[in-house]
Coordinates of C-alpha atoms and ligand atoms in Angstrom, one line a residue:
Chain A
T1 CA 0.0 0.0 0.0
I2 CA 2.9 2.4 0.6
L3 CA 3.8 1.6 -3.0
V4 CA 0.3 2.4 -4.2
L5 CA 0.5 5.8 -2.3
L6 CA 3.9 6.4 -4.0
V7 CA 2.3 5.8 -7.4
Q8 CA -0.5 8.3 -6.6
G9 CA 2.1 10.8 -5.3
L10 CA 4.4 10.5 -8.4
G11 CA 1.4 10.5 -10.7
L12 CA -0.1 13.7 -9.2
T13 CA 3.4 15.3 -9.2
A14 CA 3.7 14.6 -12.9
V15 CA 0.3 16.0 -13.7
I16 CA 1.1 19.2 -11.7
L17 CA 4.5 19.6 -13.3
V18 CA 3.1 19.2 -16.9
A19 CA 0.2 21.6 -16.1
V20 CA 2.6 24.2 -14.6
W21 CA 4.9 23.8 -17.6
M22 CA 2.1 24.5 -20.1
G23 CA 0.0 26.8 -18.0
H24 CA 2.7 29.0 -16.6
F25 CA 5.8 28.8 -18.9
R26 CA 4.0 28.1 -22.2
E27 CA 1.3 30.8 -21.7
G28 CA -1.7 28.8 -20.8
F29 CA -4.6 27.2 -22.7
A30 CA -7.1 28.0 -25.4
W31 CA -9.2 25.9 -27.8
Q32 CA -9.5 26.3 -31.6
S33 CA -9.5 30.1 -31.4
K34 CA -5.8 30.0 -30.7
P35 CA -4.2 26.8 -32.2
S36 CA -0.8 27.6 -30.7
L37 CA -2.3 27.5 -27.2
E38 CA -4.6 24.6 -28.0
F39 CA -1.4 22.6 -28.4
N40 CA -0.8 23.1 -24.6
Y41 CA -3.7 20.8 -23.8
H42 CA -1.9 17.9 -25.6
P43 CA 0.9 17.1 -23.0
V44 CA -1.5 17.7 -20.1
F45 CA -4.3 15.4 -21.3
M46 CA -1.9 12.7 -22.5
V47 CA -0.2 12.6 -19.1
I48 CA -3.5 12.6 -17.2
G49 CA -5.0 9.9 -19.4
L50 CA -2.2 7.6 -20.5
V51 CA 0.0 7.8 -17.4
F52 CA -2.0 8.8 -14.3
L53 CA -5.4 7.2 -15.0
Y54 CA -3.8 4.2 -16.8
A55 CA -1.6 3.5 -13.7
D56 CA -4.7 3.8 -11.4
A57 CA -6.7 1.3 -13.6
I58 CA -3.9 -1.2 -13.3
L59 CA -3.7 -0.7 -9.5
A60 CA -7.4 -1.2 -9.1
Y61 CA -6.9 -5.0 -8.7
R62 CA -4.4 -4.4 -5.9
V63 CA -6.3 -1.7 -4.0
F64 CA -9.9 -3.1 -3.9
R65 CA -8.9 -6.5 -2.5
N66 CA -12.2 -7.2 -0.7
V67 CA -14.7 -5.8 -3.3
K68 CA -16.6 -8.2 -5.5
K69 CA -14.6 -9.2 -8.6
I70 CA -17.2 -7.9 -11.1
Y71 CA -17.1 -4.4 -9.5
I72 CA -13.4 -4.2 -9.7
K73 CA -13.6 -5.3 -13.3
V74 CA -16.0 -2.5 -14.1
I75 CA -13.9 0.0 -12.2
H76 CA -10.8 -1.2 -14.2
A77 CA -12.7 -0.9 -17.5
V78 CA -14.3 2.5 -16.7
I79 CA -11.0 4.1 -15.6
H80 CA -9.5 2.8 -18.9
V81 CA -12.4 4.5 -20.8
G82 CA -11.6 7.7 -19.0
A83 CA -7.9 7.3 -20.0
L84 CA -9.0 6.7 -23.7
M85 CA -11.2 9.8 -23.6
F86 CA -8.4 12.1 -22.3
A87 CA -6.1 10.6 -24.9
A88 CA -8.6 11.3 -27.7
V89 CA -9.1 15.0 -26.7
G90 CA -5.3 15.3 -26.2
L91 CA -4.7 14.1 -29.8
K92 CA -7.5 16.3 -31.2
A93 CA -5.7 19.3 -29.6
V94 CA -2.3 18.5 -31.2
F95 CA -3.8 17.7 -34.6
D96 CA -5.8 21.0 -34.5
S97 CA -2.7 22.9 -33.5
H98 CA -1.0 21.7 -36.7
N99 CA -3.9 22.0 -39.1
L100 CA -5.5 25.3 -37.9
A101 CA -2.1 27.1 -37.6
T102 CA -1.8 30.0 -40.1
K103 CA 1.4 28.4 -41.3
Q104 CA 0.4 24.8 -41.4
I105 CA 2.6 22.2 -39.7
P106 CA 2.8 18.6 -41.1
N107 CA 1.3 15.7 -39.1
L108 CA 2.9 12.5 -38.0
Y109 CA 6.5 13.1 -39.1
S110 CA 8.4 12.5 -35.8
L111 CA 9.5 9.4 -33.9
H112 CA 7.4 10.8 -31.0
S113 CA 4.2 10.9 -33.2
W114 CA 4.7 7.4 -34.6
L115 CA 5.4 5.9 -31.2
G116 CA 2.5 7.9 -29.7
L117 CA 0.0 6.9 -32.3
A118 CA 1.0 3.2 -32.1
T119 CA 0.5 3.5 -28.3
V120 CA -3.0 4.9 -28.6
I121 CA -4.1 2.4 -31.2
L122 CA -2.8 -0.6 -29.2
F123 CA -4.4 0.8 -26.1
G124 CA -7.8 0.9 -28.0
L125 CA -7.3 -2.7 -29.2
Q126 CA -6.4 -3.8 -25.7
W127 CA -9.5 -2.2 -24.3
L128 CA -11.7 -4.0 -26.9
G129 CA -9.9 -7.3 -26.2
G130 CA -10.3 -6.9 -22.5
F131 CA -13.9 -6.0 -22.8
L132 CA -14.8 -8.9 -25.1
T133 CA -12.9 -11.4 -23.1
Y134 CA -13.7 -10.5 -19.5
L135 CA -16.9 -8.4 -19.6
F136 CA -19.2 -8.8 -22.6
P137 CA -20.0 -11.3 -24.1
G138 CA -17.1 -12.8 -22.1
M139 CA -15.3 -16.0 -22.9
N140 CA -15.4 -19.3 -21.0
T141 CA -13.1 -19.7 -17.9
G142 CA -10.5 -21.7 -19.8
M143 CA -10.1 -19.0 -22.5
R144 CA -10.1 -16.2 -19.9
R145 CA -7.3 -18.0 -18.0
M146 CA -5.4 -18.6 -21.2
M147 CA -5.6 -15.0 -22.3
M148 CA -4.7 -13.5 -18.9
P149 CA -0.8 -13.6 -19.2
F150 CA -1.1 -11.9 -22.6
H151 CA -3.6 -9.3 -21.3
V152 CA -1.2 -8.5 -18.5
F153 CA 1.9 -8.5 -20.7
F154 CA 0.4 -6.2 -23.4
G155 CA -1.1 -4.0 -20.7
M156 CA 2.4 -3.6 -19.3
M157 CA 4.1 -3.0 -22.7
I158 CA 1.5 -0.4 -23.7
F159 CA 2.0 1.4 -20.4
L160 CA 5.8 1.5 -21.0
M161 CA 5.1 2.7 -24.6
A162 CA 3.0 5.5 -23.2
V163 CA 5.8 6.6 -20.8
G164 CA 8.3 6.4 -23.7
S165 CA 5.9 8.5 -25.8
A166 CA 5.7 11.1 -23.1
L167 CA 9.6 11.2 -22.7
T168 CA 10.1 11.7 -26.4
G169 CA 7.4 14.3 -26.5
I170 CA 9.0 16.3 -23.6
M171 CA 12.4 16.1 -25.3
E172 CA 10.9 17.3 -28.6
K173 CA 9.1 20.2 -27.1
A174 CA 12.2 21.1 -25.1
T175 CA 14.4 21.4 -28.2
F176 CA 11.8 23.2 -30.2
L177 CA 12.1 25.9 -27.5
S178 CA 15.9 26.1 -27.9
A179 CA 15.8 29.5 -29.3
P180 CA 13.5 31.3 -26.9
I181 CA 14.5 29.5 -23.7
E182 CA 18.1 28.4 -24.4
Y183 CA 17.6 24.9 -23.0
S184 CA 21.3 24.4 -22.7
S185 CA 21.7 27.2 -20.1
L186 CA 19.3 25.2 -17.9
P187 CA 16.6 27.8 -17.1
P188 CA 13.8 27.1 -14.6
E189 CA 11.6 25.8 -17.4
G190 CA 14.3 23.3 -18.4
I191 CA 14.8 22.1 -14.8
L192 CA 11.0 21.6 -14.5
L193 CA 10.7 19.6 -17.7
N194 CA 13.7 17.4 -16.8
C195 CA 12.1 16.7 -13.4
L196 CA 8.8 15.9 -15.1
G197 CA 10.7 13.3 -17.2
L198 CA 12.4 11.7 -14.2
C199 CA 9.2 11.7 -12.3
L200 CA 7.5 9.6 -15.1
V201 CA 10.5 7.2 -15.1
A202 CA 10.2 6.7 -11.3
L203 CA 6.4 6.2 -11.7
A204 CA 6.9 3.5 -14.3
A205 CA 9.5 1.7 -12.2
V206 CA 7.1 1.5 -9.2
V207 CA 4.2 0.4 -11.4
I208 CA 6.3 -2.4 -13.0
Y209 CA 7.5 -3.4 -9.5
I210 CA 4.0 -3.8 -8.2
M211 CA 2.9 -5.6 -11.4
T212 CA 5.7 -8.2 -11.2
R213 CA 5.3 -8.9 -7.5
Chain B
T1 CA 14.8 -19.7 -29.3
I2 CA 12.9 -18.0 -32.2
L3 CA 12.5 -15.1 -29.7
V4 CA 16.2 -15.1 -29.0
L5 CA 16.9 -14.9 -32.8
L6 CA 14.4 -12.1 -33.0
V7 CA 16.4 -10.2 -30.3
Q8 CA 19.6 -10.7 -32.3
G9 CA 17.9 -9.6 -35.5
L10 CA 16.4 -6.5 -33.9
G11 CA 19.6 -5.7 -32.0
L12 CA 21.7 -5.9 -35.2
T13 CA 19.2 -3.9 -37.2
A14 CA 19.4 -1.2 -34.5
V15 CA 23.2 -1.1 -34.6
I16 CA 23.2 -1.0 -38.4
L17 CA 20.6 1.8 -38.5
V18 CA 22.4 4.0 -36.0
A19 CA 25.8 3.4 -37.7
V20 CA 24.3 4.3 -41.1
W21 CA 22.6 7.4 -39.6
M22 CA 25.9 8.7 -38.1
G23 CA 28.3 7.3 -40.7
H24 CA 26.4 8.2 -43.9
F25 CA 23.9 11.1 -43.0
R26 CA 26.0 12.7 -40.3
E27 CA 29.3 12.6 -42.2
G28 CA 31.1 9.8 -40.4
F29 CA 33.5 9.6 -37.5
A30 CA 36.6 11.2 -36.1
W31 CA 38.2 11.3 -32.7
Q32 CA 39.5 14.4 -30.8
S33 CA 40.8 16.1 -34.0
K34 CA 37.3 16.9 -35.0
P35 CA 34.9 17.2 -32.0
S36 CA 31.8 17.6 -34.1
L37 CA 32.4 14.2 -35.8
E38 CA 33.6 12.7 -32.5
F39 CA 30.0 13.1 -31.3
N40 CA 28.9 10.6 -33.9
Y41 CA 30.6 7.8 -31.9
H42 CA 28.2 8.5 -29.0
P43 CA 24.9 7.1 -30.4
V44 CA 26.6 4.1 -32.0
F45 CA 28.6 3.1 -28.9
M46 CA 25.7 3.6 -26.5
V47 CA 23.4 1.4 -28.7
I48 CA 26.0 -1.3 -29.1
G49 CA 26.8 -1.3 -25.4
L50 CA 23.7 -0.5 -23.4
V51 CA 21.2 -2.1 -25.8
F52 CA 22.7 -4.8 -28.0
L53 CA 25.3 -6.3 -25.6
Y54 CA 23.1 -5.7 -22.5
A55 CA 20.3 -7.7 -24.1
D56 CA 22.7 -10.5 -25.0
A57 CA 24.1 -10.7 -21.5
I58 CA 20.5 -11.0 -20.1
L59 CA 19.8 -13.8 -22.7
A60 CA 22.9 -15.7 -21.8
Y61 CA 21.0 -17.6 -19.1
R62 CA 18.4 -18.7 -21.6
V63 CA 20.7 -19.6 -24.5
F64 CA 23.4 -21.7 -22.7
R65 CA 21.0 -24.1 -21.0
N66 CA 23.4 -27.0 -20.7
V67 CA 26.6 -25.2 -19.9
K68 CA 28.0 -25.3 -16.4
K69 CA 26.3 -22.5 -14.3
I70 CA 29.7 -20.9 -13.3
Y71 CA 30.6 -20.5 -17.0
I72 CA 27.3 -18.9 -17.8
K73 CA 27.8 -16.5 -14.9
V74 CA 31.2 -15.6 -16.2
I75 CA 29.8 -15.0 -19.7
H76 CA 27.0 -12.9 -18.3
A77 CA 29.5 -10.8 -16.2
V78 CA 32.0 -10.4 -19.1
I79 CA 29.4 -9.3 -21.7
H80 CA 28.2 -6.7 -19.1
V81 CA 31.8 -5.5 -18.8
G82 CA 31.9 -5.1 -22.5
A83 CA 28.7 -3.1 -22.4
L84 CA 30.1 -0.9 -19.7
M85 CA 33.3 -0.3 -21.7
F86 CA 31.3 0.7 -24.9
A87 CA 29.2 3.0 -22.7
A88 CA 32.3 4.7 -21.2
V89 CA 33.9 5.4 -24.6
G90 CA 30.5 6.6 -25.9
L91 CA 30.2 9.1 -23.0
K92 CA 33.8 10.2 -23.5
A93 CA 32.9 11.0 -27.1
V94 CA 30.0 13.2 -26.3
F95 CA 31.7 15.0 -23.4
D96 CA 34.7 15.7 -25.7
S97 CA 32.4 16.9 -28.4
H98 CA 31.1 19.5 -26.0
N99 CA 34.3 20.5 -24.2
L100 CA 36.7 20.6 -27.2
A101 CA 34.3 22.4 -29.6
T102 CA 35.5 25.9 -30.6
K103 CA 32.3 27.3 -29.2
Q104 CA 31.9 25.3 -26.1
I105 CA 28.6 23.5 -25.4
P106 CA 27.4 23.1 -21.8
N107 CA 27.2 19.6 -20.3
L108 CA 24.4 17.7 -18.6
Y109 CA 21.5 20.2 -19.2
S110 CA 19.0 18.0 -20.9
L111 CA 16.5 15.4 -19.8
H112 CA 18.3 13.0 -22.1
S113 CA 21.6 13.6 -20.3
W114 CA 20.2 13.3 -16.8
L115 CA 18.3 10.1 -17.6
G116 CA 21.4 8.7 -19.5
L117 CA 23.8 9.5 -16.7
A118 CA 21.5 7.9 -14.1
T119 CA 21.3 4.8 -16.3
V120 CA 25.1 4.4 -16.6
I121 CA 25.6 5.0 -12.9
L122 CA 22.9 2.4 -11.9
F123 CA 24.3 0.0 -14.5
G124 CA 27.8 0.3 -12.8
L125 CA 26.3 -0.3 -9.4
Q126 CA 24.3 -3.3 -10.6
W127 CA 27.5 -4.7 -12.1
L128 CA 29.3 -4.3 -8.7
G129 CA 26.3 -5.7 -6.8
G130 CA 26.0 -8.7 -9.1
F131 CA 29.7 -9.4 -9.0
L132 CA 30.0 -9.2 -5.2
T133 CA 26.8 -11.3 -4.7
Y134 CA 27.3 -14.0 -7.3
L135 CA 31.0 -14.2 -8.2
F136 CA 33.5 -12.8 -5.7
P137 CA 33.6 -13.0 -2.8
G138 CA 30.0 -14.4 -3.2
M139 CA 27.3 -14.5 -0.6
N140 CA 25.9 -17.6 1.0
T141 CA 23.1 -19.4 -0.9
G142 CA 20.3 -17.9 1.2
M143 CA 21.4 -14.3 0.5
R144 CA 21.9 -15.1 -3.2
R145 CA 18.4 -16.4 -3.4
M146 CA 17.0 -13.5 -1.5
M147 CA 18.8 -11.0 -3.7
M148 CA 17.8 -12.6 -7.0
P149 CA 14.3 -11.0 -7.5
F150 CA 16.0 -7.6 -6.9
H151 CA 18.9 -8.3 -9.2
V152 CA 16.4 -9.3 -12.0
F153 CA 14.0 -6.4 -11.3
F154 CA 16.8 -3.7 -11.3
G155 CA 18.4 -5.4 -14.3
M156 CA 15.1 -5.0 -16.2
M157 CA 14.5 -1.4 -15.0
I158 CA 18.0 -0.3 -16.0
F159 CA 17.6 -2.0 -19.4
L160 CA 14.3 0.0 -19.9
M161 CA 16.0 3.2 -18.8
A162 CA 18.8 2.6 -21.4
V163 CA 16.1 2.2 -24.1
G164 CA 14.4 5.4 -22.8
S165 CA 17.7 7.2 -22.9
A166 CA 18.3 6.1 -26.5
L167 CA 14.8 7.3 -27.5
T168 CA 15.2 10.7 -25.9
G169 CA 18.7 11.0 -27.5
I170 CA 17.4 10.2 -30.9
M171 CA 14.6 12.7 -30.5
E172 CA 17.0 15.4 -29.4
K173 CA 19.4 14.8 -32.2
A174 CA 16.5 14.8 -34.7
T175 CA 15.2 18.2 -33.6
F176 CA 18.7 19.7 -33.4
L177 CA 18.9 18.9 -37.1
S178 CA 15.6 20.7 -37.8
A179 CA 17.2 23.4 -39.8
P180 CA 19.5 21.4 -42.1
I181 CA 17.2 18.3 -42.7
E182 CA 13.8 19.8 -42.1
Y183 CA 12.6 16.9 -40.0
S184 CA 9.0 17.8 -40.5
S185 CA 9.1 17.1 -44.2
L186 CA 10.1 13.5 -43.4
P187 CA 13.4 13.2 -45.4
P188 CA 15.1 9.8 -45.7
E189 CA 17.2 10.6 -42.6
G190 CA 14.0 11.3 -40.7
I191 CA 12.5 8.0 -41.7
L192 CA 15.6 6.1 -40.8
L193 CA 15.8 7.6 -37.3
N194 CA 12.1 7.0 -36.7
C195 CA 12.6 3.3 -37.7
L196 CA 15.6 3.1 -35.4
G197 CA 13.4 4.2 -32.5
L198 CA 10.6 1.7 -33.2
C199 CA 13.2 -1.0 -33.6
L200 CA 14.5 -0.3 -30.1
V201 CA 11.0 -0.4 -28.7
A202 CA 10.3 -3.7 -30.4
L203 CA 13.5 -5.1 -29.1
A204 CA 12.7 -4.0 -25.5
A205 CA 9.2 -5.7 -25.8
V206 CA 10.7 -9.0 -26.8
V207 CA 13.4 -8.9 -24.1
I208 CA 10.8 -8.1 -21.4
Y209 CA 8.6 -10.9 -22.8
I210 CA 11.4 -13.4 -22.5
M211 CA 12.4 -12.2 -19.0
T212 CA 8.8 -12.4 -17.6
R213 CA 8.2 -15.9 -19.1
Ligands
HEM1 C1 1.4 9.3 -23.8 C2 1.7 10.4 -24.2 C3 1.6 11.0 -25.6 C4 1.2 10.4 -26.8 C5 0.5 9.1 -27.0 C6 1.4 11.5 -27.8 C7 1.0 11.4 -29.2 C8 1.3 12.3 -30.1 C9 0.9 12.2 -31.5 C10 0.2 11.0 -32.1 C11 1.3 13.3 -32.1 C12 1.2 13.7 -33.6 C13 0.2 14.8 -33.9 C14 0.2 15.3 -35.3 O1 1.0 14.7 -36.1 O2 -0.5 16.3 -35.6 C15 2.0 14.2 -31.2 C16 2.5 15.4 -31.4 C17 3.3 16.1 -30.5 N1 3.4 15.8 -29.1 FE1 2.7 14.2 -28.2 N2 2.0 12.5 -27.2 C18 2.1 12.3 -25.9 C19 2.7 13.1 -24.9 C20 3.3 14.3 -25.2 C21 4.0 15.1 -24.2 C22 4.1 14.8 -22.7 C23 4.6 16.1 -24.8 C24 5.4 17.2 -24.1 C25 5.4 18.4 -24.3 C26 4.2 16.0 -26.2 C27 4.7 16.9 -27.3 C28 4.3 16.8 -28.6 C29 4.7 17.7 -29.6 C30 5.7 18.8 -29.5 C31 4.1 17.3 -30.8 C32 4.1 18.0 -32.2 C33 5.3 17.5 -33.0 C34 5.2 16.1 -33.5 O3 4.2 15.8 -34.3 O4 6.0 15.3 -33.1 N3 3.5 14.9 -26.4 N4 1.9 13.5 -29.9
HEM2 C1 -13.1 -3.6 -20.7 C2 -11.9 -3.7 -20.6 C3 -11.1 -4.6 -19.7 C4 -11.4 -5.6 -18.9 C5 -12.8 -6.2 -18.7 C6 -10.2 -6.1 -18.2 C7 -10.1 -7.1 -17.3 C8 -9.0 -7.5 -16.6 C9 -8.9 -8.5 -15.7 C10 -10.0 -9.5 -15.3 C11 -7.7 -8.5 -15.1 C12 -7.1 -9.5 -14.1 C13 -6.8 -9.0 -12.8 C14 -6.3 -10.1 -11.9 O1 -7.2 -11.0 -11.6 O2 -5.2 -10.1 -11.5 C15 -7.0 -7.4 -15.7 C16 -5.7 -7.1 -15.4 C17 -5.0 -6.1 -16.1 N1 -5.4 -5.3 -17.1 FE1 -7.3 -5.3 -17.9 N2 -9.2 -5.3 -18.6 C18 -9.7 -4.4 -19.5 C19 -9.0 -3.4 -20.2 C20 -7.6 -3.2 -20.0 C21 -6.9 -2.2 -20.7 C22 -7.4 -1.2 -21.8 C23 -5.6 -2.3 -20.3 C24 -4.4 -1.5 -20.7 C25 -4.3 -1.0 -21.9 C26 -5.5 -3.3 -19.3 C27 -4.4 -3.6 -18.6 C28 -4.4 -4.6 -17.6 C29 -3.2 -4.9 -16.8 C30 -1.9 -4.2 -16.9 C31 -3.6 -5.8 -15.8 C32 -2.7 -6.5 -14.8 C33 -3.0 -5.8 -13.5 C34 -2.1 -6.4 -12.4 O3 -1.1 -7.1 -12.7 O4 -2.4 -6.1 -11.2 N3 -6.8 -3.8 -19.1 N4 -7.8 -6.8 -16.6
HEM3 C1 21.6 4.2 -23.7 C2 21.9 5.2 -24.4 C3 22.4 6.6 -24.1 C4 22.9 7.1 -22.9 C5 23.0 6.4 -21.6 C6 23.3 8.5 -23.2 C7 23.9 9.4 -22.3 C8 24.2 10.7 -22.6 C9 24.7 11.6 -21.6 C10 25.1 11.3 -20.2 C11 24.9 12.8 -22.3 C12 25.5 14.1 -21.7 C13 26.8 14.5 -22.2 C14 27.2 15.9 -21.9 O1 26.5 16.6 -21.1 O2 28.3 16.3 -22.3 C15 24.4 12.7 -23.6 C16 24.4 13.7 -24.6 C17 23.8 13.5 -25.8 N1 23.3 12.4 -26.4 FE1 23.2 10.6 -25.5 N2 23.0 8.7 -24.6 C18 22.5 7.6 -25.1 C19 22.1 7.4 -26.4 C20 22.0 8.4 -27.4 C21 21.5 8.2 -28.7 C22 21.1 6.9 -29.3 C23 21.5 9.5 -29.3 C24 21.0 9.7 -30.7 C25 21.5 10.5 -31.5 C26 22.1 10.4 -28.3 C27 22.2 11.8 -28.5 C28 22.8 12.7 -27.6 C29 22.9 14.1 -27.9 C30 22.5 14.9 -29.1 C31 23.6 14.6 -26.7 C32 24.1 16.1 -26.5 C33 23.0 16.9 -26.0 C34 22.7 16.7 -24.5 O3 23.6 16.8 -23.7 O4 21.6 16.2 -24.2 N3 22.4 9.7 -27.1 N4 24.0 11.3 -23.8
HEM4 C1 29.4 -9.8 -12.2 C2 28.3 -9.4 -12.5 C3 27.0 -10.3 -12.4 C4 26.7 -11.5 -12.0 C5 27.7 -12.5 -11.4 C6 25.3 -11.8 -12.2 C7 24.6 -12.9 -11.9 C8 23.4 -13.3 -12.3 C9 22.7 -14.5 -12.0 C10 23.2 -15.6 -11.2 C11 21.5 -14.4 -12.6 C12 20.4 -15.5 -12.5 C13 20.0 -16.1 -13.8 C14 19.0 -17.2 -13.6 O1 19.3 -18.2 -12.9 O2 17.8 -17.0 -14.0 C15 21.4 -13.2 -13.2 C16 20.3 -12.8 -13.9 C17 20.2 -11.6 -14.4 N1 21.2 -10.6 -14.3 FE1 23.0 -10.6 -13.6 N2 24.8 -10.7 -12.8 C18 25.8 -9.8 -12.9 C19 25.7 -8.6 -13.5 C20 24.6 -8.1 -14.0 C21 24.5 -6.8 -14.5 C22 25.6 -5.7 -14.5 C23 23.2 -6.7 -14.9 C24 22.6 -5.5 -15.5 C25 22.9 -4.3 -15.3 C26 22.5 -8.0 -14.7 C27 21.3 -8.3 -15.1 C28 20.6 -9.5 -14.9 C29 19.3 -9.8 -15.4 C30 18.4 -8.8 -16.1 C31 19.1 -11.1 -15.0 C32 17.8 -11.9 -15.3 C33 17.9 -12.7 -16.5 C34 16.7 -13.6 -16.8 O3 15.6 -13.3 -16.2 O4 16.8 -14.5 -17.7 N3 23.4 -8.8 -14.1 N4 22.6 -12.5 -13.0
ASC5 O1 -12.9 -12.8 -15.9 C1 -11.9 -13.2 -15.4 O2 -10.9 -13.9 -16.1 C2 -9.8 -14.0 -15.2 C3 -9.4 -15.5 -14.9 O3 -10.5 -16.3 -15.2 C4 -8.3 -15.9 -15.8 O4 -7.0 -15.8 -15.1 C5 -10.2 -13.3 -14.0 O5 -9.4 -13.1 -12.9 C6 -11.4 -12.9 -14.1 O6 -12.1 -12.2 -13.2

């Protein structure tokens, strides 16, 4: 349970750091009226959905030990729906920020964007697979048991891919800013975003530790 | 065993891709006489050491099933020494390329460099811990057994950190090049470096699959 608290603490810290980065240093948020500020929702929503909520959905089975199994399953599935919704809005924000900009920016050119899109697609498939196998219509017990190691393995891989996407995204944004902030002189914004990255790595380590216990 | 071959294939592909990237697109290699080309050894040596050799060291226990345990241990430890040596030369190359440049470049400012340095230090500690516990002087059987889950867990985490370091490093180098190569127009060099990143992710997935079997 101290480990579960650690995950919550690191997850919340990551959400706060990314929100401060975008809200304070990157001049806050707007929707389609200002595509350059619409971008700022992207990092925040991806971290909330694909890191914070995702981790909590995984932990649900460890936290609610004495709740009926079917309830935990529904909690697990519903938190994952929440994660998917945040991810969808976060992607909408970044695509808008490219397509609605006065000087259009191409889509899907970077390693970050390829890795990120693969992560979201696999996440969607995993959700569908989990739903069909364990909730509705639900397979027989033998099949469920056979699928479980794969469900857990892919769940872990996709989580790691989400963290990897976040790290490459942070790195990309950091170097975009090279001119205005001079990343290499390590200004407050640079320190903040480095700490955000390390926080995500620490979070991933604790989640994997709990999962492989 | 097909999985082991897959690891070799993906590992070799990654090494070839990073060598072609630096050797062909980034104008090849030099040592201290030309710091800007000395940099090019950094990505190549880090991938050879901390990804390719590291993966092979982990796999040693799975490949040499019917070799005497003490020999496998020595192979495992020796490959890890090789990994550490490549990493050391790779770090020397990047620090030189900053310090010997006509217009000096600061050290250790980026998320990539923080994560990377933490990875190499933890790798060194893990090596020392493994050596003291399992080779010389060697702890008693009870202690060895007690330490094993931690040795394996940290070995897996440090491997994932190495892959994360490589991904952030690739992303950073890619955006540095924004002016000359126009990353966002997806030139051949951009495609190559995206594929290198995905190749490393696939490799990590197979290694984790083998380890958690
Ligand atoms: C799990 C997390 C994330 C996923 C799955 C993800 C996914 C994506 C995708 C698919 C794109 C392509 C959009 C397009 O081509 O129009 C993109 C763009 C971008 N993302 Fe993320 N992202 C994540 C987190 C982050 C974070 C934390 C940052 C940090 C600032 C970030 C920064 C960027 C930037 C700068 C772009 C525009 C440049 C580009 O297309 O590479 N992302 N992201
Ligand atoms: C409707 C959707 C889903 C259902 C019904 C479902 C069902 C389950 C069940 C029954 C378990 C077994 C827990 C146990 O007995 O130990 C489980 C575990 C797990 N699920 Fe899902 N799942 C769903 C979606 C997802 C999604 C979308 C992901 C990730 C992308 C995911 C990741 C995981 C992980 C990582 C575990 C292992 C948790 C642990 O080791 O404690 N699941 N899920
Ligand atoms: C496991 C792999 C890696 C580790 C542990 C690692 C570690 C490091 C460290 C510690 C530095 C700081 C050097 C200094 O401050 O002078 C650095 C710099 C750098 N690395 Fe890597 N690296 C790795 C892989 C890569 C790869 C694959 C690339 C791809 C091109 C790369 C690109 C860079 C760049 C551009 C710098 C200079 C900018 C900076 O300091 O962030 N690295 N690396
Ligand atoms: C002198 C140094 C080392 C010794 C003597 C040593 C010893 C061992 C032993 C006895 C095992 C058990 C294999 C088994 O029976 O399943 C093992 C596994 C492992 N070691 Fe080491 N180790 C050393 C260094 C390292 C280092 C430096 C790392 C990584 C940084 C590492 C990572 C691992 C991993 C990941 C496994 C798990 C392999 C698996 O699950 O198949 N070891 N090591
Ligand atoms: O629906 C379920 O499937 C798995 C189990 O049957 C396979 O391990 C589980 O824990 C459920 O609640």
